[in-house]
Short mmCIF file of C-alpha atoms and ligand atoms in Angstrom, two decimals:
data_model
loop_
_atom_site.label_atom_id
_atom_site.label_comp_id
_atom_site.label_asym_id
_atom_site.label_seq_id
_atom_site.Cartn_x
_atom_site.Cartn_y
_atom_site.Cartn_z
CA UNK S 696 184.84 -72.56 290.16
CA UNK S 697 188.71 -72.44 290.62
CA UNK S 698 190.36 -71.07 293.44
CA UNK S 699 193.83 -68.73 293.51
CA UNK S 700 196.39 -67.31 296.16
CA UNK S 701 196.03 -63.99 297.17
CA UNK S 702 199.83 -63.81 296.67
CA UNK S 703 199.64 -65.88 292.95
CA UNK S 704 202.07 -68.39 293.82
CA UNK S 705 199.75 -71.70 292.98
CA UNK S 706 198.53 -72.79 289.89
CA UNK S 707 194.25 -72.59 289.66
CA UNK S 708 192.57 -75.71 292.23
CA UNK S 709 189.37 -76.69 293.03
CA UNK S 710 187.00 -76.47 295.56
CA UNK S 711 188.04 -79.63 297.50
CA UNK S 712 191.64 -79.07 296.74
CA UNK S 713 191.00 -75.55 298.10
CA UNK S 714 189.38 -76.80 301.61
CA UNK S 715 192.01 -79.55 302.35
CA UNK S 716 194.93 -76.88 301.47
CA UNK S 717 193.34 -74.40 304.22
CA UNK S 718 196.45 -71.79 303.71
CA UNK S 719 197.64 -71.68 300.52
CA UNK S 720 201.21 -73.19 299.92
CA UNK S 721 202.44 -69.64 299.16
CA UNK S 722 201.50 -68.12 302.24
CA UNK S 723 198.58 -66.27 300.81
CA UNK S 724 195.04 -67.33 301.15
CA UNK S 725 192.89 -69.12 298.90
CA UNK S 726 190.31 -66.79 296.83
CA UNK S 727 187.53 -67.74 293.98
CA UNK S 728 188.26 -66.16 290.33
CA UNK S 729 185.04 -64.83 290.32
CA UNK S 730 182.16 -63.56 292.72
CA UNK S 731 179.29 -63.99 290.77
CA UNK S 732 176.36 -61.16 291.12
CA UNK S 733 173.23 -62.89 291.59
CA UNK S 734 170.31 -61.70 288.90
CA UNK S 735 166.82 -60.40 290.27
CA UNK S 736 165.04 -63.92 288.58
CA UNK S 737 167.31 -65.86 290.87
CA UNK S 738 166.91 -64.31 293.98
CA UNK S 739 162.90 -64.09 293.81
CA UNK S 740 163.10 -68.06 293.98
CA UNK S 741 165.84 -67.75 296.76
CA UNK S 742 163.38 -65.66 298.67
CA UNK S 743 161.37 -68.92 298.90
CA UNK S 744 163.53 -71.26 299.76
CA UNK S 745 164.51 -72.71 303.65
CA UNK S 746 168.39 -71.78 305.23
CA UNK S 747 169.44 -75.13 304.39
CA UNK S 748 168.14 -74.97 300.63
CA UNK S 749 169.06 -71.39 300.64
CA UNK S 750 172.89 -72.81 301.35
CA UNK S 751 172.88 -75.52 298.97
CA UNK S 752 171.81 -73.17 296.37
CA UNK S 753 174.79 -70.47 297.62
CA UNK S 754 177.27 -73.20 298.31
CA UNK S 755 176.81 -74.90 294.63
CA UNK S 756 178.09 -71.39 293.18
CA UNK S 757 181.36 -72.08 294.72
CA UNK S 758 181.80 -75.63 294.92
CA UNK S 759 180.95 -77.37 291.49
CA UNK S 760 182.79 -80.71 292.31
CA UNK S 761 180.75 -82.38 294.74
CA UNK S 762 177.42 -83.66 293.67
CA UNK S 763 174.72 -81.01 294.25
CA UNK S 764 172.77 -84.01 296.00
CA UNK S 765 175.66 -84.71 298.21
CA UNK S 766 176.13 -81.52 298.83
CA UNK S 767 172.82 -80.70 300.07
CA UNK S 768 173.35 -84.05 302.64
CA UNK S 769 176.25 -82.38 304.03
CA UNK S 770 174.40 -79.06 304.61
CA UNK S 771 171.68 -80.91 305.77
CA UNK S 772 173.02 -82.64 308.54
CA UNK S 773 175.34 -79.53 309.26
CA UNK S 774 172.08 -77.62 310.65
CA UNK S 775 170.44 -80.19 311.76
CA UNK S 776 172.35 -80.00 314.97
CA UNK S 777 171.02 -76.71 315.19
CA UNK S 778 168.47 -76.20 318.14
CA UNK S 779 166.21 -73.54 316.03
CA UNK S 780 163.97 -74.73 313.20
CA UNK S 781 164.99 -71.35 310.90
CA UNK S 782 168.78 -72.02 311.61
CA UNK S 783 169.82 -68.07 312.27
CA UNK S 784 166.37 -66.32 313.10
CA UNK S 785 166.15 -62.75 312.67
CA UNK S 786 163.91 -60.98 315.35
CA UNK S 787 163.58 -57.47 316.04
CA UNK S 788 164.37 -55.36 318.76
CA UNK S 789 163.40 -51.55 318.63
CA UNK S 790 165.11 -50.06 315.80
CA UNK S 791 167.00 -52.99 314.40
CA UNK S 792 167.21 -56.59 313.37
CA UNK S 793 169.34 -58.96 315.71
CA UNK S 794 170.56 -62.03 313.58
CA UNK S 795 170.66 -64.60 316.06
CA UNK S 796 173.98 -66.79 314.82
CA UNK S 797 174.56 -68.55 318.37
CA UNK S 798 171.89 -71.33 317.99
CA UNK S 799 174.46 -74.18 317.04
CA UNK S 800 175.47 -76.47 319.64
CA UNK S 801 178.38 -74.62 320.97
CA UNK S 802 176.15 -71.31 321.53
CA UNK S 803 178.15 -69.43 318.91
CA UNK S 804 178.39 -67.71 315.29
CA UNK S 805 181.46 -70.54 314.64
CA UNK S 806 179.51 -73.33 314.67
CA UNK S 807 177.54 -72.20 311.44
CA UNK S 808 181.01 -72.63 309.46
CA UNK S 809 182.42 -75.41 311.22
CA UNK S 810 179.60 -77.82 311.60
CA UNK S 811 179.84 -77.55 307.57
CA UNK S 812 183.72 -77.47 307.21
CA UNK S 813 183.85 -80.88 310.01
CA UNK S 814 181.16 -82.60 307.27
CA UNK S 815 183.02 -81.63 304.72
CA UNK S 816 186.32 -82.94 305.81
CA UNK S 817 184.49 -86.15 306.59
CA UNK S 818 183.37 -86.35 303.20
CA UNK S 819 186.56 -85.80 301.21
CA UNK S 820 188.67 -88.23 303.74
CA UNK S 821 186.38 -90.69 302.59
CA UNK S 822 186.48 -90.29 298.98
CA UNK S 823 190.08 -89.97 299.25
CA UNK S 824 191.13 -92.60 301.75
CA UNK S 825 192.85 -90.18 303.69
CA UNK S 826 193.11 -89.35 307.70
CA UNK S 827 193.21 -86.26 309.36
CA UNK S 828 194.82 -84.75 312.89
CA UNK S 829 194.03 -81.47 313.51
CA UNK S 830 195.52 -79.82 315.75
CA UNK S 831 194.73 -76.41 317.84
CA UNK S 832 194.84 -73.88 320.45
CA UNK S 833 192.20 -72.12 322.11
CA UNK S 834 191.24 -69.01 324.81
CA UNK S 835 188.33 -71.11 325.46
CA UNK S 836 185.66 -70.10 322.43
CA UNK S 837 186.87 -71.39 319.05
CA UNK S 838 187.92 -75.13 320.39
CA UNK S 839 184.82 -76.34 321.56
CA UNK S 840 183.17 -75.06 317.85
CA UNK S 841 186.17 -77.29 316.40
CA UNK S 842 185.26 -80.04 318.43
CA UNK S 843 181.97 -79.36 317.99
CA UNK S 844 182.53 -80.05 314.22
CA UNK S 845 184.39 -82.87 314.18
CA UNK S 846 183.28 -85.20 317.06
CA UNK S 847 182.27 -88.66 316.61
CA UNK S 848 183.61 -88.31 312.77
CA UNK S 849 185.56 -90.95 310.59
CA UNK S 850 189.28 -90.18 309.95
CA UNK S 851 189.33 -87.32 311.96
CA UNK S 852 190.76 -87.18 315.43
CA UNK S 853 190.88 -83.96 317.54
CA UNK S 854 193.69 -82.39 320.04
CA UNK S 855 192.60 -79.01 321.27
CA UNK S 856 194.97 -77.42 324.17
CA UNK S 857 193.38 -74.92 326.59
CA UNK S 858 195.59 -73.06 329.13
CA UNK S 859 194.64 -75.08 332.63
CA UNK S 860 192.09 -72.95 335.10
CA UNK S 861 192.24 -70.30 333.17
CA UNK S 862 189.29 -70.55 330.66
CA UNK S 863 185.77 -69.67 331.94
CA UNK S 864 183.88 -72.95 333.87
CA UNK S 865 181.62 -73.50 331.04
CA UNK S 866 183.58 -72.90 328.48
CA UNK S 867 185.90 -75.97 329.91
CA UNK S 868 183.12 -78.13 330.42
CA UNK S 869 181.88 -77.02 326.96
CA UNK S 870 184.86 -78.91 325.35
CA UNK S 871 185.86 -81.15 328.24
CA UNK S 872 182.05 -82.99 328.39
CA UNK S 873 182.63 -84.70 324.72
CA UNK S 874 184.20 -87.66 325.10
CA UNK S 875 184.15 -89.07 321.78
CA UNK S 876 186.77 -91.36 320.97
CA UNK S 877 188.42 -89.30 318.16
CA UNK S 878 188.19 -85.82 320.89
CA UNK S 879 191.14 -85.22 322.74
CA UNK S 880 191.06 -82.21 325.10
CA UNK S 881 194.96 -81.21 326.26
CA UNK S 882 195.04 -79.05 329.55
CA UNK S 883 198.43 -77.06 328.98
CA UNK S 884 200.00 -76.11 332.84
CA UNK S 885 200.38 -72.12 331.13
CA UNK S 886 198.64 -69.74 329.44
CA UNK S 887 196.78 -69.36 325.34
CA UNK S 888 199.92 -68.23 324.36
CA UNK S 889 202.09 -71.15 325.76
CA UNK S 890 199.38 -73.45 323.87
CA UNK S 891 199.13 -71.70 320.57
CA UNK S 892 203.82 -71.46 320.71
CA UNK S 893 203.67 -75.31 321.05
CA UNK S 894 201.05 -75.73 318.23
CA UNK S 895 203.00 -73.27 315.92
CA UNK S 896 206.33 -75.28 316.92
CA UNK S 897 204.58 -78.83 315.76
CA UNK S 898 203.57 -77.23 312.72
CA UNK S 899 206.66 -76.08 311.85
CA UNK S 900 207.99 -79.46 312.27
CA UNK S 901 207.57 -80.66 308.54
CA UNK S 902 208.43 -83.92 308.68
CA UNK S 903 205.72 -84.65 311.99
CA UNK S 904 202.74 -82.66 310.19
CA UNK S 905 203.46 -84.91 306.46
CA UNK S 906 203.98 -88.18 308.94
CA UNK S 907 200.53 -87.38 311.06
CA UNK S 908 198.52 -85.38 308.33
CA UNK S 909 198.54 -82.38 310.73
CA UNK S 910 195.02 -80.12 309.88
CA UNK S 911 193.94 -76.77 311.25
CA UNK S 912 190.70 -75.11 312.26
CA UNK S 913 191.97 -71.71 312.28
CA UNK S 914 189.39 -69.06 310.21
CA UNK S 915 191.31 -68.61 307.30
CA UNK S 916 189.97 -72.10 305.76
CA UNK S 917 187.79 -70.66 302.56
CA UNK S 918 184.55 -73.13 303.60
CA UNK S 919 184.08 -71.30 306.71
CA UNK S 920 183.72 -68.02 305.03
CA UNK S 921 181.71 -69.49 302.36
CA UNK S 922 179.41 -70.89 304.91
CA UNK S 923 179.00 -67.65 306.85
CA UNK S 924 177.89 -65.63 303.40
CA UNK S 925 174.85 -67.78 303.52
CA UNK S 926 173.20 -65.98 306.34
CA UNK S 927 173.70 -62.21 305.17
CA UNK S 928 171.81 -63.43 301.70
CA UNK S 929 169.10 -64.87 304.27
CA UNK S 930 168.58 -62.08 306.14
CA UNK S 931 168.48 -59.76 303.25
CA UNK S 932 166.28 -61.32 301.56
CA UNK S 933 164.22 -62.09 304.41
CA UNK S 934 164.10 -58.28 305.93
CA UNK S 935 163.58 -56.82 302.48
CA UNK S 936 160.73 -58.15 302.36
CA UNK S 937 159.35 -57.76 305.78
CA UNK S 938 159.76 -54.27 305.52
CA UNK S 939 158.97 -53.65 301.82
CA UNK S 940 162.40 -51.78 301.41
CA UNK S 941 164.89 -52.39 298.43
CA UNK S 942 168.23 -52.01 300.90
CA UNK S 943 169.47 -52.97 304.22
CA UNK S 944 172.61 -52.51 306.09
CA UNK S 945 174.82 -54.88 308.39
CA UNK S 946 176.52 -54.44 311.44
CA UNK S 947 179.36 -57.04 312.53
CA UNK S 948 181.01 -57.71 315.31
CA UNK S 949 184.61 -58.51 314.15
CA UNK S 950 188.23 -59.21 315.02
CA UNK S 951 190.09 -61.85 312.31
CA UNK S 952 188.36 -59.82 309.47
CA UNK S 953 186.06 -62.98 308.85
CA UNK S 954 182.74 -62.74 309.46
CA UNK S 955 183.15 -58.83 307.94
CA UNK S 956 184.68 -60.18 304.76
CA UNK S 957 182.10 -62.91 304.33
CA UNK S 958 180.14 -59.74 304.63
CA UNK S 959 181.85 -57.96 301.51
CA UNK S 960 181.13 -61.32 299.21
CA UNK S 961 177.47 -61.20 300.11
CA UNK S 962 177.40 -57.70 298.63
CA UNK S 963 179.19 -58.37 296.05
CA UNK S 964 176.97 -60.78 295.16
CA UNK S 965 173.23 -58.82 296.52
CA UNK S 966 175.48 -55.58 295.79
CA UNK S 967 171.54 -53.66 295.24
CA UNK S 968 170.18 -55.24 298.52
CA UNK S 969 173.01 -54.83 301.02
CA UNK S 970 174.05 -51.34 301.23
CA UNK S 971 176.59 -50.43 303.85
CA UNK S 972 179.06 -52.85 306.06
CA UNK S 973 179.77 -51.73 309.39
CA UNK S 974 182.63 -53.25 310.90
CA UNK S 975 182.29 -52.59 314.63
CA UNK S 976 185.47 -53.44 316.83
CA UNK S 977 185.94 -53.50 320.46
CA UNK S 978 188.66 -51.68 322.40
CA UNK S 979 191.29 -53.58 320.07
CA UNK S 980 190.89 -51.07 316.80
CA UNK S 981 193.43 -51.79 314.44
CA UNK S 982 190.99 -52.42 311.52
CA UNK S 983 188.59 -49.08 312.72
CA UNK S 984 191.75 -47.26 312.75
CA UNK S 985 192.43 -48.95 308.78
CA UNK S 986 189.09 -48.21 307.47
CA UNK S 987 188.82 -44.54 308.95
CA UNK S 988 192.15 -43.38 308.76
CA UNK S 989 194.19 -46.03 306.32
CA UNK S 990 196.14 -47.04 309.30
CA UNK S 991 196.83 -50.86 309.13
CA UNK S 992 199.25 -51.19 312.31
CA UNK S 993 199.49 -53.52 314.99
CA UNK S 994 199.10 -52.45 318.41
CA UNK S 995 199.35 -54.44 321.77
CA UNK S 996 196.42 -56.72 322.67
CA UNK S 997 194.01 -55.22 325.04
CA UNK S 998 191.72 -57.59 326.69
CA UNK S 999 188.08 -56.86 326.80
CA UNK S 1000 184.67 -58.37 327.50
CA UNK S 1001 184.81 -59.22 324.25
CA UNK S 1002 187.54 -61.92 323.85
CA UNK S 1003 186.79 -63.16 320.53
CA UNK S 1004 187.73 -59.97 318.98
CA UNK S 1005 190.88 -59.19 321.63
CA UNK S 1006 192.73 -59.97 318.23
CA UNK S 1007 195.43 -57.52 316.09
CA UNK S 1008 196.60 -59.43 313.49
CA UNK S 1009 193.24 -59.98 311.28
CA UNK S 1010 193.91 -63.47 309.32
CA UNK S 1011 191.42 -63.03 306.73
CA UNK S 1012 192.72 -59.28 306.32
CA UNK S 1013 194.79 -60.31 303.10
CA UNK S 1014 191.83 -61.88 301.59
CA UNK S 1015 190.45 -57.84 301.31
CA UNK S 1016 193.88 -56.42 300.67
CA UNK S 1017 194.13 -58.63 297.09
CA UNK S 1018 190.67 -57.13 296.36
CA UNK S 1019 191.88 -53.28 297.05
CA UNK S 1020 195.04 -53.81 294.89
CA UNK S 1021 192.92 -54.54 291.87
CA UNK S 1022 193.66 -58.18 291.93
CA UNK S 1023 197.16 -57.90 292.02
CA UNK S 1024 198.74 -61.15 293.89
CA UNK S 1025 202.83 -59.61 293.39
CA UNK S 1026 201.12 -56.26 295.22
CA UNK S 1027 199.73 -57.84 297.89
CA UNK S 1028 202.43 -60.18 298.13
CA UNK S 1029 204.43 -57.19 298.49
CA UNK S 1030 202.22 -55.50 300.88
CA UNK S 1031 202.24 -58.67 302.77
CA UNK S 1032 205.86 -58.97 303.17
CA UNK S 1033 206.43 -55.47 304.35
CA UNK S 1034 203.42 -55.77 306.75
CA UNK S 1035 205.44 -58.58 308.39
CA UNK S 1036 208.76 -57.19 308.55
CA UNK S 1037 207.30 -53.93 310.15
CA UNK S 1038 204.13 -54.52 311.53
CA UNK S 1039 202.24 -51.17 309.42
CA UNK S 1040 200.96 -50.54 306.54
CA UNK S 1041 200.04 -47.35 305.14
CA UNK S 1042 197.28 -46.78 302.80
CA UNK S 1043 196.89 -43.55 300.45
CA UNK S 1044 194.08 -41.04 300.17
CA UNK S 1045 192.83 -42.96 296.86
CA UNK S 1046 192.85 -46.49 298.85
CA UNK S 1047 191.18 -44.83 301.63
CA UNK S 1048 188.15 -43.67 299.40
CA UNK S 1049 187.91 -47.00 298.43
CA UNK S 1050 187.88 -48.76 301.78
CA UNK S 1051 185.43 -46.42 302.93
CA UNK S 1052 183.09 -46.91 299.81
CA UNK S 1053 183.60 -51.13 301.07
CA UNK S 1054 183.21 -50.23 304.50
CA UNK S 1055 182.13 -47.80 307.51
CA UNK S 1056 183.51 -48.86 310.75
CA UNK S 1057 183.66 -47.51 314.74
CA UNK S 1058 184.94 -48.85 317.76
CA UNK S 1059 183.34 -49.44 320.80
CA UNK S 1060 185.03 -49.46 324.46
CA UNK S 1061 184.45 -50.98 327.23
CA UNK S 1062 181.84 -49.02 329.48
CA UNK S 1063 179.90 -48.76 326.18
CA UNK S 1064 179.74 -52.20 325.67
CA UNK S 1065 178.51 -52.66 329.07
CA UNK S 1066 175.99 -49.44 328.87
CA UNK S 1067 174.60 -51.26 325.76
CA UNK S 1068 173.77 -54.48 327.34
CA UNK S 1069 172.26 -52.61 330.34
CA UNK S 1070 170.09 -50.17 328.03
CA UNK S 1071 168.88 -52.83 325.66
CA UNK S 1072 167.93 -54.41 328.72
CA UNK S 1073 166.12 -52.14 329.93
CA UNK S 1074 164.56 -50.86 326.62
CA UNK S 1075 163.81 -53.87 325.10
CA UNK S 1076 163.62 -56.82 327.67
CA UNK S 1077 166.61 -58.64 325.39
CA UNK S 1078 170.14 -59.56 326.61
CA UNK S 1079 172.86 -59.09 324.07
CA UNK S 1080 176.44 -61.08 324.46
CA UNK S 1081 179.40 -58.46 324.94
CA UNK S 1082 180.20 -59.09 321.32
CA UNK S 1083 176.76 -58.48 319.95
CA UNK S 1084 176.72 -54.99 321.99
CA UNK S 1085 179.72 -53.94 319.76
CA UNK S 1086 178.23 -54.46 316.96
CA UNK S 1087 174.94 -52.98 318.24
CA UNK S 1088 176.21 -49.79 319.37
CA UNK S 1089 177.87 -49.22 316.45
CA UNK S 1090 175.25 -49.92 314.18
CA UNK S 1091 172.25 -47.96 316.22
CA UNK S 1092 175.44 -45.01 315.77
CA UNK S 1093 175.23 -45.32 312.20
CA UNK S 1094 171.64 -46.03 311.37
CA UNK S 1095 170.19 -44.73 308.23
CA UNK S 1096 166.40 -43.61 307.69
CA UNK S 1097 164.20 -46.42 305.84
CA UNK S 1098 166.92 -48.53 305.68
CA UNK S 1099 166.69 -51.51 308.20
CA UNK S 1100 170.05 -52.31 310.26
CA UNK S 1101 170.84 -56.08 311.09
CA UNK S 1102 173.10 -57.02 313.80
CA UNK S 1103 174.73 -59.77 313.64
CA UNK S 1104 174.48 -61.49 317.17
CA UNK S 1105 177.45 -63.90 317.41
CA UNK S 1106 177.17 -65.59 320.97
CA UNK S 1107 174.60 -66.62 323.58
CA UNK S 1108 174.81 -64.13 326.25
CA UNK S 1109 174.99 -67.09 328.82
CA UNK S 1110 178.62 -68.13 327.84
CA UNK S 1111 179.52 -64.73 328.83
CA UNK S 1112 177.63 -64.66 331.89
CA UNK S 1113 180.45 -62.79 333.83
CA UNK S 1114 179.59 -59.38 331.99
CA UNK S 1115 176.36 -59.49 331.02
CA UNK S 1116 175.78 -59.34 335.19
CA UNK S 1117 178.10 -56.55 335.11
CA UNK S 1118 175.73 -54.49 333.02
CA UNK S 1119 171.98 -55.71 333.73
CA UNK S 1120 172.66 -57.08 337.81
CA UNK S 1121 172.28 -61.09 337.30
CA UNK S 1122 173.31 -63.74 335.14
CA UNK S 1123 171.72 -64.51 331.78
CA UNK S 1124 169.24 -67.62 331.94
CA UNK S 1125 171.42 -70.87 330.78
CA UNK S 1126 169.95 -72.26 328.15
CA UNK S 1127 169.08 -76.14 328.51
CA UNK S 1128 172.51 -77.39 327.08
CA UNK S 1129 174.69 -75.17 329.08
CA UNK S 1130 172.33 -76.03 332.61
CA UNK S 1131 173.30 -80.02 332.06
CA UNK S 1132 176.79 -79.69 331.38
CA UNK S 1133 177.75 -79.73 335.15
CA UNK S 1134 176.60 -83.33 335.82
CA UNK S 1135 177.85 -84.58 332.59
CA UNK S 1136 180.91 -87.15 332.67
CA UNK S 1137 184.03 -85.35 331.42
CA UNK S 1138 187.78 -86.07 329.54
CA UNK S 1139 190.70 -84.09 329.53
CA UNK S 1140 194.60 -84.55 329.61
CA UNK S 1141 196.24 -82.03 331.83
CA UNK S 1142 199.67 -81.75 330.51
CA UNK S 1143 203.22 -79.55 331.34
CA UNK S 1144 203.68 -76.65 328.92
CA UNK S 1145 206.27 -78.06 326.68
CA UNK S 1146 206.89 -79.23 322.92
CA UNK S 1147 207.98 -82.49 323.73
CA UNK S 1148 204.93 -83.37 325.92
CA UNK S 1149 202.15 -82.47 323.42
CA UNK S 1150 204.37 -84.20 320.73
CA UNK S 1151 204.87 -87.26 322.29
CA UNK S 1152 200.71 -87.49 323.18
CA UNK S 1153 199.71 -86.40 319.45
CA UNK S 1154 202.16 -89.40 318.52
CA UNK S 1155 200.37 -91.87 320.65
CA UNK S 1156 197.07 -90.90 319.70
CA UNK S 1157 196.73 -89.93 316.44
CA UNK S 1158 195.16 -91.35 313.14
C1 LIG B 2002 185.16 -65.32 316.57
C2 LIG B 2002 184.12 -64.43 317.13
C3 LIG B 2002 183.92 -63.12 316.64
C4 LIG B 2002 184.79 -62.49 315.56
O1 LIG B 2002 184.69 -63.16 314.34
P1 LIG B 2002 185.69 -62.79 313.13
O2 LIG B 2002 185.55 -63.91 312.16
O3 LIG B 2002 187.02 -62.64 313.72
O4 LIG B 2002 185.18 -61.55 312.56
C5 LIG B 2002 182.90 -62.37 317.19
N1 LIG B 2002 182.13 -62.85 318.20
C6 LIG B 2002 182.29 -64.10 318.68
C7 LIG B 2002 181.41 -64.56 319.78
C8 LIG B 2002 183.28 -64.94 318.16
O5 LIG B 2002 183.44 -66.16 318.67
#
């Protein structure tokens, strides 16, 4: 399988060359030619199969230069750090499915992609002989996945700034309590947005990123999407099944357009088993407002209970846009170009139809989130994370007869403990790994909110 730019500009690379590019060198993102459709033969053996042979079997579609046998040892010991023997168990709750994603050692959906992506990386440093620094910013939930994924790995060291004080308690001991050599956890005195300037500002600095091999963990890397299609074959296949019914449908909490887009290459690739793809958004709308009314344009950031999707520029949005121009990398190039010099685009009545045929979507606001929580509570005895009651409410909204809805349950209510007492009157039970975290020995830098400073301690530290 080769890989292209959404925006043409690279000649055809392969898998590995595809994961250690992350963006491609165009700008666009990285795409396979083809999504193959699975035959009916095929997937009556997949039905058999564990998550873990199930992804080898997915993965190997995409990625035909590494060994299948290697392959399968970096999938295997990507799940192995999960704490649930079926990997993302499906149990149901009243009238739908909730696909529990948050059983990875961070408590969240992003460990299922980055566990793999971190193995990966190790794997092709060592063929290749090469290092790696990656660098990142985080509002407290995506850097302890990424560190997560990489700790305790050859040729791979770790800086991850957090804005000081002001991410939750256990989200700072999350990342703060490993204190493996190559994990380097950078307190910023300012806010996400300080961080995530100073990180773009490195970046840009060509000459530092080439001297220090400079790597990111943002979503756009094509493994992590890859990775995250696995689990919507699994639970299609596996609720089919159960239920005896040819179809299902999927509801997704989203904000960078990732998890929904790994979505839309699951069904085009189980396009008779997964019907329709809800894409359920919190009170920031911007891709509700695309899907329902063909209006792609960015409004300010409203922050929610949900602040893994308090996001308005999707990343993986292009990856979608190359598919609804026909394949046409100069179009979406185009499209891409005008999107950043005016923050809008427009789509026409015959786009529209086909968005909608892709997708339904609705967004959910705040009280509702918190009424869901409280009245699945109460119905059903089962606490959902504020970003799982998105998804939820828009999915029970859009149910249809005999065909089973999955939600897609993307954290552990715990590490959002704040607002799930807002809804249902106490705090979520912490699970075992969260309870220990307090006595646990901890590392972190605290450091002043400027270029220089994280420069000069990436320079001392790295690779
Ligand atoms: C990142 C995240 C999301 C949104 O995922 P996308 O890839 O942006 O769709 C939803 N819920 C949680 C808990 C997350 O961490």
């Amino acid at each position: 399988m080769k890989y292209i730019s959404t925006r043409g500009g690279i000649a055809p690379i392969s898998f590995k060359q595809a994961v250690m590019m992350g963006l491609a060198t165009d700008g666009g993102l990285l795409l396979p030619t083809s999504i193959p459709e699975i035959p009916t033969e095929t997937l009556a053996h997949w039905r058999q199969l564990s998550y873990s042979e199930l992804a080898t079997a997915v993965l190997s579609l995409f990625i035909d230069d590494i060994p299948t046998d290697d392959l399968r040892g970096l999938v295997d010991k990507s799940y192995r750090t999960f704490n649930h023997p079926e990997i993302t168990p499906l149990v149901k709750q009243g009238d739908c499915y909730i696909l529990e994603l948050f059983h990875g050692p961070t408590l969240a959906f992003k460990d299922v992609a980055l566990q793999f992506l971190g193995n990966v990386f190790e794997y092709l440093l060592k063929e290749s002989g090469g290092k790696m620094n990656i660098l990142g910013a985080t509002s407290g939930d995506t850097g302890s996945a990424a560190i997560y994924g990489v700790r305790g790995k050859e040729r791979i060291n770790i800086f991850i700034l957090h804005p000081h004080k002001r991410v939750s308690p256990i989200q700072e001991l999350q990342m703060t309590t490993v204190t493996d050599a190559n994990v380097f956890n950078l307190a910023v005195r300012g806010t996400f947005d300080d961080g995530q300037a100073i990180v773009k500002t490195i970046f840009n600095d060509l000459d530092f990123k080439e001297k220090h091999q400079l790597g990111a963990v943002n979503s756009i890397n094509w493994a992590r999407i890859v990775a995250q299609v696995v689990y919507y074959i699994y639970a299609a296949l596996k609720v089919t099944e159960r239920e005896g019914v040819p179809q299902v449908d999927f509801s997704v909490p989203t904000g960078n357009f990732g998890d929904i887009f790994a979505g839309y290459v699951a069904r085009r690739m189980l396009p008779q088993q997964i019907r329709n793809l809800i894409l359920a958004t919190n009170e920031n709308n911007l891709l509700t407002r695309f899907v329902l009314n063909g209006d792609y344009s960015l409004g300010p950031v409203a922050q929610t209970s949900s602040p893994s999707m308090d996001i308005q520029v999707a990343s993986n949005f292009e990856r979608y846009l190359y598919y609804l121009n026909g394949e046409d990398a100069d179009r979406t190039r185009q499209d891409m170009d005008r999107f950043g010099a005016s923050g809008s685009l427009q789509f026409d009545e015959l786009a529209q139809e086909r968005v909608r045929t892709d997708f339904s979507s609705r967004s959910v606001n705040e009280e509702q989130t918190i009424t869901t929580i409280r009245d699945f509570y109460t119905q059903h005895g089962y606490v959902l994370d504020p970003h799982t009651a998105v998804g939820v409410q828009a999915g029970l909204r859009d149910r249809k007869q005999g065909v089973p809805m999955i939600c897609l349950a993307t954290a552990h209510p715990a590490k959002f403990g704040a607002a799930v007492k807002s809804a249902i009157g106490h705090e979520p039970e912490l699970p075992p790994s969260l309870a220990g975290l307090a006595d646990q020995e901890t590392r972190c830098e605290v450091i002043a909110a400027e270029v220089e400073a994280v420069q000069a301690f990436v320079e001392q530290h790295a690779l």
